[in-house]
Coordinates of C-alpha atoms in Angstrom, one line a residue:
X19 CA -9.6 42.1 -3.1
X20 CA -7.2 41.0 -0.9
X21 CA -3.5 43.3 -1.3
X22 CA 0.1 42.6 -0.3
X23 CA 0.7 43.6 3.2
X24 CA 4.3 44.8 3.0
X25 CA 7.7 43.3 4.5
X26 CA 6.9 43.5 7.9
X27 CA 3.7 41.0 7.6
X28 CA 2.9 39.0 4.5
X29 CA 0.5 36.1 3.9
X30 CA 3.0 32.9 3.1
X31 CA 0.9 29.9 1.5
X32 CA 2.6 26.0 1.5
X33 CA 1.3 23.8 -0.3
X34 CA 1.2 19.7 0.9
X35 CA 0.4 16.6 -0.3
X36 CA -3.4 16.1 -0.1
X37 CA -4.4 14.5 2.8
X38 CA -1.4 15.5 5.5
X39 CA -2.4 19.1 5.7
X40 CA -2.8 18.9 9.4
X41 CA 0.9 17.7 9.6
X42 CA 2.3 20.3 8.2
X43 CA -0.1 22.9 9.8
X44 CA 1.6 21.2 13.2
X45 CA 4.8 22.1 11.8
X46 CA 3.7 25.7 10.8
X47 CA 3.0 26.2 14.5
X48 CA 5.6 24.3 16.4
X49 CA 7.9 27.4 13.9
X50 CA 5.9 30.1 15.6
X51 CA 3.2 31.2 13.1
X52 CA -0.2 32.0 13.0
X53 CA -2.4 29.8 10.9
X54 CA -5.2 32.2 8.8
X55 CA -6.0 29.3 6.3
X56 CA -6.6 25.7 5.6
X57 CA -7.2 24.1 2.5
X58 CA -7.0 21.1 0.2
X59 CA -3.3 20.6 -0.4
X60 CA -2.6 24.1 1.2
X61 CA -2.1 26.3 4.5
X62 CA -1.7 29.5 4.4
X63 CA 0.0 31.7 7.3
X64 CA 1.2 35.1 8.3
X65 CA 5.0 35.4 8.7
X66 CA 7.5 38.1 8.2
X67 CA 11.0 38.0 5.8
X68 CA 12.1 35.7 8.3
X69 CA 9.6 33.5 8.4
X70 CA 10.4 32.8 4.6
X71 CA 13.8 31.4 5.3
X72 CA 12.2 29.4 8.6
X73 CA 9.5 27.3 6.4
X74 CA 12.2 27.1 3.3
X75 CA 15.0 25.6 5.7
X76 CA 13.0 24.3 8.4
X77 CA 9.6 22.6 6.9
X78 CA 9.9 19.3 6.6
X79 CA 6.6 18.3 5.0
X80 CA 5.8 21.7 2.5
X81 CA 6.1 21.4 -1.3
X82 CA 7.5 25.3 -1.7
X83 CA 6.4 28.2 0.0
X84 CA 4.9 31.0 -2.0
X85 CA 4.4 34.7 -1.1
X86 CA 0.7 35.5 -1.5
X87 CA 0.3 38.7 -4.0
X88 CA -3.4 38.8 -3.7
X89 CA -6.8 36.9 -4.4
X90 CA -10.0 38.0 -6.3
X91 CA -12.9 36.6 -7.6
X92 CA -13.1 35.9 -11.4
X93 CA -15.4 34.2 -14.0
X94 CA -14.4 35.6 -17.3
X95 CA -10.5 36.3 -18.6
X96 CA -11.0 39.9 -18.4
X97 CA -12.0 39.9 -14.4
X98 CA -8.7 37.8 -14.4
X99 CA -6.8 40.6 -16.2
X100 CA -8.4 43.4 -14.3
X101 CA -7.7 41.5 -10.7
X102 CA -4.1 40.8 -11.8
X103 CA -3.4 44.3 -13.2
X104 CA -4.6 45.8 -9.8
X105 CA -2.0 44.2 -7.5
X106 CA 1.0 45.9 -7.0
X107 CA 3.8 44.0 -8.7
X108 CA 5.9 47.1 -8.2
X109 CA 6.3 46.0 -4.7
X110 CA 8.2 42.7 -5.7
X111 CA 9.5 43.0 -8.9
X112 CA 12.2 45.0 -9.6
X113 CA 12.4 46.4 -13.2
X114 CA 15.0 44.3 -14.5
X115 CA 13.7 40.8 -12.7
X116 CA 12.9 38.0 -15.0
X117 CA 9.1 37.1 -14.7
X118 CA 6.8 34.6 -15.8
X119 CA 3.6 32.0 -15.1
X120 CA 5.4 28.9 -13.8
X121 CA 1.8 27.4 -13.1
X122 CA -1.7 28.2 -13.2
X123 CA -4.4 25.3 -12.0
X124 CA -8.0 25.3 -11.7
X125 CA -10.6 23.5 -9.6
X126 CA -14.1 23.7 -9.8
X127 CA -14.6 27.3 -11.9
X128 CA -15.4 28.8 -14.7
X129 CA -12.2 29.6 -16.5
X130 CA -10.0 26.5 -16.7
X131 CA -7.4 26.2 -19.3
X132 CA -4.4 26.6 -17.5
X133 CA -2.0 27.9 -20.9
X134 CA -5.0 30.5 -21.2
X135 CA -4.8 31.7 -17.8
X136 CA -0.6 31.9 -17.4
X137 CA -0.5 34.0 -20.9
X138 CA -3.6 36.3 -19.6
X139 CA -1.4 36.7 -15.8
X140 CA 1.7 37.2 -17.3
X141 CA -0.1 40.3 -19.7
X142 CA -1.4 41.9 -17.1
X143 CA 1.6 41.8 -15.1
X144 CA 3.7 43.5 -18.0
X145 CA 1.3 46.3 -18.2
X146 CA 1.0 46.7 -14.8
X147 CA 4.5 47.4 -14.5
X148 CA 4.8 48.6 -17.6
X149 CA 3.2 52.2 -15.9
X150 CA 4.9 51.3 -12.7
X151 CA 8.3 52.1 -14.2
X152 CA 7.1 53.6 -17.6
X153 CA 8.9 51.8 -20.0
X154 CA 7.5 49.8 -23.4
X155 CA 9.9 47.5 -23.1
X156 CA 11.7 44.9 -19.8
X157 CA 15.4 43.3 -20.4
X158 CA 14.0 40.7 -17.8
X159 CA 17.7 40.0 -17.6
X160 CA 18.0 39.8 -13.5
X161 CA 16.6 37.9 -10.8
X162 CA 13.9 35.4 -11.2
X163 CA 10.3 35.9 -9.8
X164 CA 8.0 33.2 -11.0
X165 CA 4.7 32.8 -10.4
X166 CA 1.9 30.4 -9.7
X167 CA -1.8 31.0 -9.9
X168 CA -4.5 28.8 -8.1
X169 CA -8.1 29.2 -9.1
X170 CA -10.6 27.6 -6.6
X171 CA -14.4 28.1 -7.3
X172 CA -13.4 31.5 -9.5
X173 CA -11.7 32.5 -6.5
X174 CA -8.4 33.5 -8.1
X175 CA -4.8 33.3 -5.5
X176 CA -1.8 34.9 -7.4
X177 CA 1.3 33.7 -5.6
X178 CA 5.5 34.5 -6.0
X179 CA 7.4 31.4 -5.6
X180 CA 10.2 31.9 -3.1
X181 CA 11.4 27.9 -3.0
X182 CA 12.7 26.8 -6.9
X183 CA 12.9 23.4 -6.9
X184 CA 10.0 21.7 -4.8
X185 CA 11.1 21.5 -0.4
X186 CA 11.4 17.5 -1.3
X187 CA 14.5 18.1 -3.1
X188 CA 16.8 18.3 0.4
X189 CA 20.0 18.0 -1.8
X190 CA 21.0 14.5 -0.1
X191 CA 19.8 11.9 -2.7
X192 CA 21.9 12.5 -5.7
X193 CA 21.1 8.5 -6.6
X194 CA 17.4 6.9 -6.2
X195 CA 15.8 3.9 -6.8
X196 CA 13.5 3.6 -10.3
X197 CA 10.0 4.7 -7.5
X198 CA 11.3 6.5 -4.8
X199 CA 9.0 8.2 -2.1
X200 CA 9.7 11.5 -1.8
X201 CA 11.4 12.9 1.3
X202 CA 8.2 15.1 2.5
X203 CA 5.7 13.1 2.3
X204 CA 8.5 10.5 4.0
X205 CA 8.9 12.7 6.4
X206 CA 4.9 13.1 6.8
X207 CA 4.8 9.6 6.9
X208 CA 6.8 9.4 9.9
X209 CA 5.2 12.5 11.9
X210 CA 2.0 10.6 11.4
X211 CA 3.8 7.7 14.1
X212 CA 4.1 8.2 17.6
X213 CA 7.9 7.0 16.5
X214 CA 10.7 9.5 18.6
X215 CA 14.2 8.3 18.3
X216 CA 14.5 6.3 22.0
X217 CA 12.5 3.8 19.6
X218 CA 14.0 1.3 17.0
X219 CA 12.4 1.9 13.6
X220 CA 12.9 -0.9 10.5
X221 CA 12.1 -0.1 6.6
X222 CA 12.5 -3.1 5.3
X223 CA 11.9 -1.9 1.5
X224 CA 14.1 0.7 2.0
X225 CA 15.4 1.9 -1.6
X226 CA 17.6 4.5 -1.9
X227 CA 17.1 5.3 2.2
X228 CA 14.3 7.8 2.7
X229 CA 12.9 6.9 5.0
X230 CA 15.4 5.8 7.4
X231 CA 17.1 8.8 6.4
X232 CA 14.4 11.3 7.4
X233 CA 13.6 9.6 10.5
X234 CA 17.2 10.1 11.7
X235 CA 17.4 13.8 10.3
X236 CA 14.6 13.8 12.6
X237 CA 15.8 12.7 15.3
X238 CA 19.1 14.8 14.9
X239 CA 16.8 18.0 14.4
X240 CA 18.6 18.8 11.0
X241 CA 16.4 21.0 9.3
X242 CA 16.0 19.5 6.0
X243 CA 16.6 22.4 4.2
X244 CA 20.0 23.6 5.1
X245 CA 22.0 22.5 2.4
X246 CA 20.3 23.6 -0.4
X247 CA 19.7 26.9 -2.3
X248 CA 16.0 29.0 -2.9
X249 CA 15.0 31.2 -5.7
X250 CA 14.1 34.1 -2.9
X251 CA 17.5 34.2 -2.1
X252 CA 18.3 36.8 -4.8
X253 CA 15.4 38.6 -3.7
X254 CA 17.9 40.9 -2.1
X255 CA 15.4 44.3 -1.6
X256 CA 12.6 42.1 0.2
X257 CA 14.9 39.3 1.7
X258 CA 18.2 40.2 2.9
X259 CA 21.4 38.1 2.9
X260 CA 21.4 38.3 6.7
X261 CA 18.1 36.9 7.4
X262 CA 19.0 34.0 5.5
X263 CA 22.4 33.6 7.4
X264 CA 20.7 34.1 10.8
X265 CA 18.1 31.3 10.1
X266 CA 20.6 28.8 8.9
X267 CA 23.0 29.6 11.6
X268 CA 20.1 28.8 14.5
X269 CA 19.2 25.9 12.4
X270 CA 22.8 24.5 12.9
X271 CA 22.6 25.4 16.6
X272 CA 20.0 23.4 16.9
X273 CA 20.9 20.3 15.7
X274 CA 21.8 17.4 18.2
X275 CA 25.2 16.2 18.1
X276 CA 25.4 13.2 20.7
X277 CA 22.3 11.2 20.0
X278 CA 22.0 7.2 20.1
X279 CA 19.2 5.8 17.8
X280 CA 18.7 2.3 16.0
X281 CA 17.5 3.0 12.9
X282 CA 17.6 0.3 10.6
X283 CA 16.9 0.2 6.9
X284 CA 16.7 -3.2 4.2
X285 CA 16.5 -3.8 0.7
X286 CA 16.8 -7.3 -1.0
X287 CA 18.7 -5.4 -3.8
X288 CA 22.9 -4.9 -2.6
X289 CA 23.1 -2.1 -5.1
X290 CA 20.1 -0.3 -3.4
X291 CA 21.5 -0.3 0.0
X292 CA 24.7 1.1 -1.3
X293 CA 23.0 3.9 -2.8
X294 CA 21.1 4.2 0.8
X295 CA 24.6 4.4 2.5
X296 CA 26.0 6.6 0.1
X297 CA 23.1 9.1 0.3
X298 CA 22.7 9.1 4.2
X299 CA 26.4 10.3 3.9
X300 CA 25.3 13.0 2.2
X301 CA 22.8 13.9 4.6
X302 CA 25.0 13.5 7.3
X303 CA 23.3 11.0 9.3
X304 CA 25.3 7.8 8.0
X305 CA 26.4 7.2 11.8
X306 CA 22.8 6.9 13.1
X307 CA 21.5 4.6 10.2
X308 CA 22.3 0.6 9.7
X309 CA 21.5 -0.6 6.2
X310 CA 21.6 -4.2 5.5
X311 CA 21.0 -6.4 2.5
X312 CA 18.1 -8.7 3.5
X313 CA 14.9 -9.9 2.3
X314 CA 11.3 -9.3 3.8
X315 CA 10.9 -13.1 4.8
X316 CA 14.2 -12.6 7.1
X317 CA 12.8 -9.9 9.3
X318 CA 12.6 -10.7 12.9
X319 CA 14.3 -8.5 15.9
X320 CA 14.8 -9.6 19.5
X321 CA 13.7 -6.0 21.0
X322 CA 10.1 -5.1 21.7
X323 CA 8.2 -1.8 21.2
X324 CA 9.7 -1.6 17.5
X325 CA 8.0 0.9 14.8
X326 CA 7.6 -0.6 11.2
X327 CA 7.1 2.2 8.9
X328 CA 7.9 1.5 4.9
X329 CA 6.5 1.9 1.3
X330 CA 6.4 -1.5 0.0
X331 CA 6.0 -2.2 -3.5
X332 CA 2.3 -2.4 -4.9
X333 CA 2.3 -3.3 -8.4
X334 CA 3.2 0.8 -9.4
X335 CA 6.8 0.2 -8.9
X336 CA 7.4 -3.8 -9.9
X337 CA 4.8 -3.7 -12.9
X338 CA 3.7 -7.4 -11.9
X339 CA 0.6 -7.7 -9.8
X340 CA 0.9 -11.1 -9.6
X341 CA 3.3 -11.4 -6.7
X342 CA 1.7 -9.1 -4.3
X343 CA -0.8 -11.9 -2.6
X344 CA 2.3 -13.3 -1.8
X345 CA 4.5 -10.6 -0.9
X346 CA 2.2 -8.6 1.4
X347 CA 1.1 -12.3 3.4
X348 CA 4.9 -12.3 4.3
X349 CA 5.0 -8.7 5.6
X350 CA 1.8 -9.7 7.9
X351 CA 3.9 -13.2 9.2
X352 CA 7.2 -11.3 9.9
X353 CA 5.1 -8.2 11.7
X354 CA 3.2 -10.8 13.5
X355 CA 6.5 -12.4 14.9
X356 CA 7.7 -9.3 16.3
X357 CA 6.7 -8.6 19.8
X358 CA 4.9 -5.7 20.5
X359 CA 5.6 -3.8 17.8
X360 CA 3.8 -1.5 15.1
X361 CA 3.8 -1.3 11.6
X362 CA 2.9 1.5 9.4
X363 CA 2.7 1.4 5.7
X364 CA 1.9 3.2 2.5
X365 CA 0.9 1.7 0.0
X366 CA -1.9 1.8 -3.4
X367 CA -2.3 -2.0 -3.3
X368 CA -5.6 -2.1 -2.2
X369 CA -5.9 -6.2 -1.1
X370 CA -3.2 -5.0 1.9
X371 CA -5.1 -5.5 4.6
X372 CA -6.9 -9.1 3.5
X373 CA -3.2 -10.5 2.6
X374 CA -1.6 -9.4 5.7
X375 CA -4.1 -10.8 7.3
X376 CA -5.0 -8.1 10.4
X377 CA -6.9 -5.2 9.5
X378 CA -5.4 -2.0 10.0
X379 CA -6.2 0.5 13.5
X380 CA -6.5 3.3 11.5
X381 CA -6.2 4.2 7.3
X382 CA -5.6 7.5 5.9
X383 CA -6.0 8.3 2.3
X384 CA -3.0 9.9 0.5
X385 CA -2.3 11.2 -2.7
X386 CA 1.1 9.9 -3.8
X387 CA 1.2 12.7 -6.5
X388 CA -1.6 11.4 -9.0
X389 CA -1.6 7.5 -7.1
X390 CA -3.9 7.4 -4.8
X391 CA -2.3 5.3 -1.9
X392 CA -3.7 3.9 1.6
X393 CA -1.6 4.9 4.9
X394 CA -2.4 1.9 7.2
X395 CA -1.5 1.6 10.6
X396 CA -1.5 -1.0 12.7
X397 CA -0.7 0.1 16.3
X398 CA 1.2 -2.1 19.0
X399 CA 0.9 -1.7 22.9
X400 CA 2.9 1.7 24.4
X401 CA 6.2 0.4 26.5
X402 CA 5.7 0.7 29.9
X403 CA 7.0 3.9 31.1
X404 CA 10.5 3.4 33.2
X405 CA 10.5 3.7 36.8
X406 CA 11.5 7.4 38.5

C-alpha cells in the first residue's frame, strides 16, 4: 500500500497522450521535479503544493494533473473496497466537499467494468469518512473533489483531480474548426521539432490556429495555463490562494515581451483564418502570427531553413478519401520546392509517405484520442551557424 505523503511532498501523476510521454517527462524536469514514474499515457512525479499550480499553469503537453491518494493491488471488488476504505480521505476531503468517481478505467486486470468500479470507490470513500467525521449522513454541498481510478494489471491508482477541464482547454479558442487538434498534443507536436522561434514555421492547414498559435505562445514563454481556472483552486486547506498567486505572478514575469518571429499560418477556408485571427487575439499572440487565406498548391517562400509542421486532413475530418492521392502529392511538390527546409506532419492517412513521394526520416506513432495517427518527419539540412 502505498499512502498520501502529506503537503509538504505528494506524488502528482499527468497523464499524456500515448506516445509523447517523454515530452512531457522533459517538461516535468525542465519545472524542477523529480521523475519517480513512467508509464503508458502517464508520468508520475513528486512535487509540493506548489508544484500543483507549476504543472496546472505551466505544462504545456499534460492532460490534468491528479494528486495521487494511494495504489494497491486488487482482483476482486471487495480488495477494491478494502484498499479504498484504507486511504485516508480525511486528509483531502473536508466534510462538507462534494465527491464523486469522475472516471475509473481498466487495462489488462481482473475487475473491468468501469460503472462497477466508480459505484464500489465512491462506497468506500463514504464510509471511510463516514467514521472520520462520524456522521450518517454528508450535505456534499462545498468544494468539489473528484476522482479518477486507474487499474493497470489489478494494480489499482486512486487519484484527486486538481485540473477540471482537461490542460488542452487554454481558454483561447472560443471558435474551432469541425476537427481541431488539440492545443497539447499541438504543442507536443512542435516540442518534437528542433523548431525555436529565430526559425520561420508555415501550417498551411491551419484551422482555427493551433498550431501557429502554440508555437508563438512558445516562443513568448506564455505559460499556457495562465488564463484559465482549476478545480484545486478551492482546495483552500491543502492549496492556498497565495501559492496560486505566486506561480501565476512568476509565470507573467517570465514571459518575453520584445520578440520577432515569422510564424505563418494558411487555410484555403477565409472563414477559418478569421477564426485563427480572432483566437490568437485571445491568446495574445496575434502580433507574432500572419494568417493568410491560401491554398496548399500556392505554398512556396523565398527564405531557407523553414519548419513545416501541420495536421493535414486524412479522410477523418473531410469524410472523402477520394481526394487524398491528390492532395498529399501536392504537399510533397510544394515541400520539395522549398529550399532546405523541413516538414513535419500528423496525420492517420496511412498512403502519406508513397503520395508525397519521399519517405519520412523518422515516424512516431500517436494516438489522436482513439485515431491512431502517424507523426512523420522529414528533416532538412541545419543553417549554418553565423560567424562570431
Amino acid at each position: 500500500m502505498v499512502y498520501y505523503l502529506g503537503m509538504k511532498k505528494m506524488e502528482l501523476i499527468a497523464p499524456c497522450h500515448f506516445g509523447l510521454e517523454a515530452v512531457l517527462k522533459k517538461e516535468i524536469i525542465d519545472l524542477g521535479y523529480d521523475i519517480t514514474e513512467v508509464s503508458d499515457g502517464r508520468i508520475t512525479f513528486a512535487g509540493d503544493a506548489d508544484a500543483v499550480c507549476r504543472a496546472n499553469i505551466g505544462l504545456r503537453t499534460a492532460e490534468r494533473i491528479l494528486i495521487k491518494v494511494g495504489s494497491f493491488h486488487a482482483e476482486s471488488f471487495e480488495e477494491l473496497y478494502q484498499g479504498v476504505k484504507e486511504l485516508p480521505w480525511e486528509e483531502f476531503i473536508p466534510e462538507r466537499g462534494k465527491f464523486w468517481v469522475k472516471k475509473a478505467s481498466s487495462v489488462k486486470s481482473k475487475l473491468f467494468s468501469p460503472s462497477d468500479i466508480q459505484s464500489i470507490t465512491k462506497k468506500a470513500i463514504v464510509e471511510k469518512l463516514k467514521l472520520s467525521y462520524h456522521t450518517d449522513w454528508f450535505k456534499e454541498d462545498a468544494e468539489s473533489y473528484p476522482i479518477r481510478v486507474f487499474l493497470m494489471k489489478d494494480e489499482v491508482t486512486v487519484a484527486l483531480d486538481t485540473t477540471g477541464d482537461s490542460l488542452h482547454k487554454r481558454g483561447y479558442r472560443k471558435l474551432e474548426s469541425k476537427a481541431p487538434i488539440a492545443e497539447n498534443l499541438a504543442a507536443a507536436l512542435i516540442k518534437l521539432t528542433p523548431w525555436n522561434g529565430s526559425r520561420i514555421l508555415v501550417d498551411p492547414f491551419c484551422g482555427s490556429g493551433t498550431i501557429p498559435i502554440e508555437a508563438a505562445m512558445m516562443a513568448a514563454n506564455i505559460a499556457p495555463g495562465m488564463n484559465r481556472n482549476f478545480t484545486a483552486e478551492s482546495w483552500t486547506h491543502l492549496i492556498t490562494p497565495q501559492n496560486w498567486k505566486d506561480v501565476r505572478e512568476e509565470a507573467q514575469d517570465e514571459i518575453i515581451t520584445d520578440i520577432d518571429v515569422d510564424i505563418q499560418g494558411y487555410d484555403l477556408d477565409p472563414e477559418m483564418v478569421e477564426i485563427a485571427r480572432i483566437n490568437a487575439r485571445k491568446a495574445g499572440v496575434e502580433k507574432m502570427i500572419h494568417f493568410q487565406t491560401r491554398d496548399i498548391a500556392d505554398l512556396s517562400h523565398r527564405k531557407k531553413y523553414g519548419f513545416i509542421i501541420t495536421n493535414p486532413p486524412y479522410g477523418e475530418r473531410i469524410g472523402d478519401k477520394d481526394i487524398l492521392p491528390k492532395l498529399y502529392r501536392t504537399i510533397g511538390e510544394r515541400y520539395k520546392s522549398l529550399d532546405a527546409w523541413s516538414m513535419y506532419l500528423i496525420t492517420g492517412y496511412e498512403q502519406a509517405e508513397k503520395y508525397i513521394g519521399k519517405k519520412a526520416d523518422k515516424n512516431r506513432k500517436i494516438y489522436n484520442g482513439m485515431i491512431k495517427t502517424y507523426f512523420y518527419q522529414f528533416m532538412g539540412p541545419k543553417p549554418p551557424r553565423r560567424s562570431e
